[in-house]
Tab-separated table of C-alpha atoms in Angstrom:
chain	number	residue	atom	x	y	z
X	115	THR	CA	0.000	0.000	0.000
X	116	GLN	CA	1.367	3.381	-0.963
X	117	LEU	CA	1.454	6.096	1.695
X	118	LEU	CA	1.136	9.851	1.363
X	119	GLU	CA	2.427	12.162	4.055
X	120	GLN	CA	0.803	15.557	4.104
X	121	SER	CA	2.091	18.562	6.024
X	122	PRO	CA	1.353	20.617	7.925
X	123	GLN	CA	-1.662	18.963	9.512
X	124	PHE	CA	-3.009	22.296	10.820
X	125	LEU	CA	-2.388	25.812	9.580
X	126	SER	CA	-3.862	29.029	10.939
X	127	ILE	CA	-2.901	32.253	9.173
X	128	GLN	CA	-4.052	35.810	8.697
X	129	GLU	CA	-5.832	37.033	5.593
X	130	GLY	CA	-3.357	38.101	2.938
X	131	GLU	CA	-0.591	35.690	3.910
X	132	ASN	CA	0.858	33.037	1.618
X	133	LEU	CA	1.078	29.351	2.463
X	134	THR	CA	2.319	26.050	1.070
X	135	VAL	CA	1.022	22.553	1.767
X	136	TYR	CA	3.214	19.548	0.995
X	137	CYS	CA	2.391	16.013	0.008
X	138	ASN	CA	5.221	13.446	-0.030
X	139	SER	CA	5.614	9.765	-0.734
X	140	SER	CA	8.349	7.260	-1.418
X	141	SER	CA	6.152	5.752	-4.125
X	142	VAL	CA	5.446	6.872	-7.662
X	143	PHE	CA	1.906	7.850	-8.603
X	144	SER	CA	0.396	7.915	-12.077
X	145	SER	CA	-1.512	11.073	-11.161
X	146	LEU	CA	-2.261	13.174	-8.128
X	147	GLN	CA	-5.408	15.034	-7.202
X	148	TRP	CA	-5.968	17.862	-4.765
X	149	TYR	CA	-9.376	18.181	-3.118
X	150	ARG	CA	-10.962	20.606	-0.700
X	151	GLN	CA	-13.521	19.401	1.811
X	152	GLU	CA	-15.996	21.309	3.957
X	153	PRO	CA	-17.396	19.836	7.208
X	154	GLY	CA	-20.100	17.248	6.516
X	155	GLU	CA	-19.516	17.280	2.766
X	156	GLY	CA	-17.572	15.200	0.256
X	157	PRO	CA	-14.203	16.254	-1.200
X	158	VAL	CA	-14.439	18.686	-4.121
X	159	LEU	CA	-11.833	18.363	-6.847
X	160	LEU	CA	-9.443	21.282	-7.281
X	161	VAL	CA	-6.937	19.902	-9.772
X	162	THR	CA	-5.403	16.778	-11.293
X	163	VAL	CA	-1.696	16.685	-12.157
X	164	VAL	CA	-0.304	13.930	-14.309
X	165	THR	CA	3.097	14.805	-15.733
X	166	GLY	CA	6.260	14.988	-13.625
X	167	GLY	CA	7.251	18.635	-13.133
X	168	GLU	CA	3.798	19.855	-14.113
X	169	VAL	CA	2.605	23.164	-12.682
X	170	LYS	CA	-1.048	24.187	-12.744
X	171	LYS	CA	-2.561	27.447	-11.614
X	172	LEU	CA	-6.116	28.012	-10.452
X	173	LYS	CA	-6.508	31.715	-9.638
X	174	ARG	CA	-4.489	32.173	-6.421
X	175	LEU	CA	-3.706	28.452	-6.103
X	176	THR	CA	-0.583	26.923	-7.668
X	177	PHE	CA	-0.127	23.166	-7.805
X	178	GLN	CA	3.106	21.388	-8.619
X	179	PHE	CA	3.819	17.723	-9.272
X	180	GLY	CA	7.358	16.580	-8.517
X	181	ASP	CA	9.643	15.515	-11.341
X	182	ALA	CA	9.634	11.927	-10.091
X	183	ARG	CA	5.850	11.953	-9.489
X	184	LYS	CA	6.351	11.150	-5.806
X	185	ASP	CA	5.461	14.499	-4.278
X	186	SER	CA	3.313	17.551	-4.806
X	187	SER	CA	2.704	20.978	-3.330
X	188	LEU	CA	-0.148	23.446	-3.130
X	189	HIS	CA	0.704	27.119	-2.773
X	190	ILE	CA	-1.948	29.717	-1.975
X	191	THR	CA	-1.171	33.381	-2.519
X	192	ALA	CA	-2.877	36.107	-0.499
X	193	ALA	CA	-5.137	33.714	1.399
X	194	GLN	CA	-8.726	34.749	2.062
X	195	PRO	CA	-11.194	33.572	4.735
X	196	GLY	CA	-13.084	31.745	1.986
X	197	ASP	CA	-10.042	29.484	1.528
X	198	THR	CA	-10.694	27.949	4.954
X	199	GLY	CA	-11.214	24.209	4.705
X	200	LEU	CA	-9.595	20.773	4.696
X	201	TYR	CA	-7.175	20.285	1.811
X	202	LEU	CA	-6.511	16.696	0.767
X	203	CYS	CA	-3.962	15.307	-1.635
X	204	ALA	CA	-4.660	11.919	-3.201
X	205	GLY	CA	-2.383	9.819	-5.378
X	206	LYS	CA	-3.555	7.280	-7.919
X	207	GLU	CA	-1.525	4.082	-7.878
X	208	THR	CA	0.387	3.140	-10.981
X	209	SER	CA	-0.968	-0.398	-10.882
X	210	GLY	CA	-4.551	0.191	-9.938
X	211	SER	CA	-7.386	2.641	-9.637
X	212	ARG	CA	-7.654	3.332	-5.918
X	213	LEU	CA	-6.714	6.715	-4.491
X	214	THR	CA	-4.386	6.940	-1.509
X	215	PHE	CA	-5.143	10.035	0.526
X	216	GLY	CA	-2.984	12.102	2.811
X	217	GLU	CA	-4.362	12.932	6.253
X	218	GLY	CA	-5.283	16.411	5.133
X	219	THR	CA	-4.324	19.964	6.051
X	220	GLN	CA	-6.903	21.933	8.006
X	221	LEU	CA	-6.478	25.537	6.903
X	222	THR	CA	-8.000	28.425	8.799
X	223	VAL	CA	-7.679	31.924	7.375
X	224	ASN	CA	-8.540	34.604	9.905
X	225	PRO	CA	-9.932	37.960	8.730
Q	182	ASP	CA	-25.004	18.253	-15.250
Q	183	THR	CA	-25.661	16.386	-12.026
Q	184	GLY	CA	-22.827	15.190	-9.876
Q	185	VAL	CA	-22.542	12.092	-7.725
Q	186	SER	CA	-25.481	11.735	-5.357
Q	187	GLN	CA	-25.753	9.658	-2.191
Q	188	ASP	CA	-28.698	8.654	-0.083
Q	189	PRO	CA	-29.298	9.003	2.786
Q	190	ARG	CA	-27.070	11.872	3.863
Q	191	HIS	CA	-27.299	10.844	7.497
Q	192	LYS	CA	-28.111	7.538	9.165
Q	193	ILE	CA	-28.339	6.794	12.866
Q	194	THR	CA	-28.722	3.163	13.815
Q	195	LYS	CA	-28.376	0.886	16.795
Q	196	ARG	CA	-25.547	-1.591	17.095
Q	197	GLY	CA	-26.432	-4.880	15.443
Q	198	GLN	CA	-28.787	-3.423	12.851
Q	199	ASN	CA	-28.217	-3.616	9.096
Q	200	VAL	CA	-27.905	-0.470	6.975
Q	201	THR	CA	-27.808	0.126	3.236
Q	202	PHE	CA	-26.515	3.179	1.396
Q	203	ARG	CA	-27.082	4.132	-2.221
Q	204	CYS	CA	-24.820	5.958	-4.656
Q	205	ASP	CA	-25.757	7.328	-8.072
Q	206	PRO	CA	-22.654	8.166	-10.123
Q	207	ILE	CA	-22.227	10.852	-12.739
Q	208	SER	CA	-24.070	9.737	-15.831
Q	209	GLU	CA	-21.853	7.815	-18.274
Q	210	HIS	CA	-19.118	7.219	-15.690
Q	211	ASN	CA	-18.118	3.563	-15.831
Q	212	ARG	CA	-16.170	3.345	-12.565
Q	213	LEU	CA	-17.658	3.703	-9.106
Q	214	TYR	CA	-15.727	3.741	-5.834
Q	215	TRP	CA	-16.547	3.509	-2.146
Q	216	TYR	CA	-14.367	5.109	0.533
Q	217	ARG	CA	-14.706	5.509	4.292
Q	218	GLN	CA	-13.561	8.567	6.226
Q	219	THR	CA	-13.266	8.871	9.978
Q	220	LEU	CA	-12.890	12.132	11.834
Q	221	GLY	CA	-9.541	13.804	11.312
Q	222	GLN	CA	-8.412	11.364	8.623
Q	223	GLY	CA	-8.333	11.259	4.862
Q	224	PRO	CA	-10.690	8.878	3.065
Q	225	GLU	CA	-9.697	5.206	2.872
Q	226	PHE	CA	-10.475	3.029	-0.122
Q	227	LEU	CA	-13.017	0.238	0.320
Q	228	THR	CA	-13.873	-1.109	-3.130
Q	229	TYR	CA	-14.536	-0.176	-6.735
Q	230	PHE	CA	-16.536	-1.336	-9.741
Q	231	GLN	CA	-16.011	-1.039	-13.421
Q	232	ASN	CA	-19.468	-1.270	-14.898
Q	233	GLU	CA	-21.077	-4.098	-12.891
Q	234	ALA	CA	-17.864	-5.938	-12.056
Q	235	GLN	CA	-16.321	-5.482	-8.624
Q	236	LEU	CA	-12.624	-5.296	-9.464
Q	237	GLU	CA	-10.932	-4.611	-6.143
Q	238	LYS	CA	-11.728	-4.863	-2.436
Q	239	SER	CA	-9.698	-3.464	0.424
Q	240	ARG	CA	-8.801	-5.466	3.518
Q	241	LEU	CA	-10.961	-2.883	5.335
Q	242	LEU	CA	-14.006	-4.443	3.713
Q	243	SER	CA	-14.869	-7.099	6.269
Q	244	ASP	CA	-17.363	-9.916	5.721
Q	245	ARG	CA	-20.088	-7.698	7.159
Q	246	PHE	CA	-19.733	-5.295	4.246
Q	247	SER	CA	-21.076	-5.990	0.785
Q	248	ALA	CA	-21.307	-3.751	-2.240
Q	249	GLU	CA	-23.204	-4.233	-5.469
Q	250	ARG	CA	-23.625	-2.468	-8.765
Q	251	PRO	CA	-26.093	-4.775	-10.513
Q	252	LYS	CA	-26.745	-2.848	-13.709
Q	253	GLY	CA	-23.560	-0.877	-13.921
Q	254	SER	CA	-25.272	2.328	-12.847
Q	255	PHE	CA	-26.124	2.958	-9.180
Q	256	SER	CA	-24.432	1.057	-6.373
Q	257	THR	CA	-25.405	-0.012	-2.878
Q	258	LEU	CA	-23.208	-0.586	0.151
Q	259	GLU	CA	-24.672	-2.746	2.906
Q	260	ILE	CA	-23.265	-3.150	6.387
Q	261	GLN	CA	-24.657	-6.053	8.383
Q	262	ARG	CA	-24.635	-6.261	12.184
Q	263	THR	CA	-23.275	-2.757	12.569
Q	264	GLU	CA	-20.690	-2.016	15.233
Q	265	GLN	CA	-19.774	1.283	16.853
Q	266	GLY	CA	-16.483	1.217	14.951
Q	267	ASP	CA	-18.434	1.444	11.708
Q	268	SER	CA	-19.374	5.034	12.532
Q	269	ALA	CA	-17.845	7.135	9.765
Q	270	MET	CA	-18.563	9.109	6.605
Q	271	TYR	CA	-19.074	6.786	3.646
Q	272	LEU	CA	-18.090	8.437	0.388
Q	273	CYS	CA	-18.861	7.398	-3.147
Q	274	ALA	CA	-16.934	8.583	-6.204
Q	275	SER	CA	-17.147	7.954	-9.919
Q	276	SER	CA	-14.830	8.318	-12.891
Q	277	LEU	CA	-14.688	7.708	-16.603
Q	278	VAL	CA	-11.801	5.426	-17.408
Q	279	GLY	CA	-10.184	5.736	-20.781
Q	280	LEU	CA	-10.073	9.507	-20.954
Q	281	GLY	CA	-7.265	11.453	-19.349
Q	282	ALA	CA	-6.278	10.802	-15.771
Q	283	ASP	CA	-9.372	8.853	-14.652
Q	284	THR	CA	-10.164	11.593	-12.146
Q	285	GLN	CA	-12.561	10.655	-9.360
Q	286	TYR	CA	-15.452	12.937	-8.436
Q	287	PHE	CA	-16.982	12.526	-5.008
Q	288	GLY	CA	-20.516	12.664	-3.713
Q	289	PRO	CA	-21.594	14.447	-0.527
Q	290	GLY	CA	-21.259	11.319	1.589
Q	291	THR	CA	-23.453	9.408	4.032
Q	292	ARG	CA	-22.695	10.042	7.689
Q	293	LEU	CA	-23.308	6.858	9.697
Q	294	THR	CA	-23.620	6.924	13.473
Q	295	VAL	CA	-23.893	3.601	15.290
Q	296	LEU	CA	-25.186	3.913	18.847
């Protein structure tokens, strides 16, 4: 079973600050997804990265997939209170279809 | 365009009772997945179907759990003789294999509480 380590587990920042969330593994993934989850709801897809070294931008969010497809990062610029939520990274195994999730990063952006 | 739907959204049951959850995937998606999420953790894979065939089951899926997707559309997840440790959010996801990265889209989940 492949494992994904996500850090930090908790992050509390002030509005306007920048932050980075990391997702690391010793295993190679065929793709990696980032989701955001609100309390009592299912994860909502933010982005899928597939190619090693790939960088994708979604407004103030920048996602990067490591060259070796073992790690990924999410960078948020000028965080806003609306960014508050649980951010989950999930890697798709190279030999199957299941997603392996990190434990999540609970982000709180204070006004 | 409707997303993945799950029913019920919440279920409270007594220990020892059986429960059944339903998932309707995104139309035309051929893969359907079940995950379980406990408080403070990321979701954990339980099982998945491609069309009506159940292709993989996790070790987490004990004998008390059974999932079906009889016509390759909606799926049901049944838990027999529920235990307090079964309390969790049960998430369903669907994807369309064969195009791109086979990205999984999740439903809103069913929150199960076993008393």
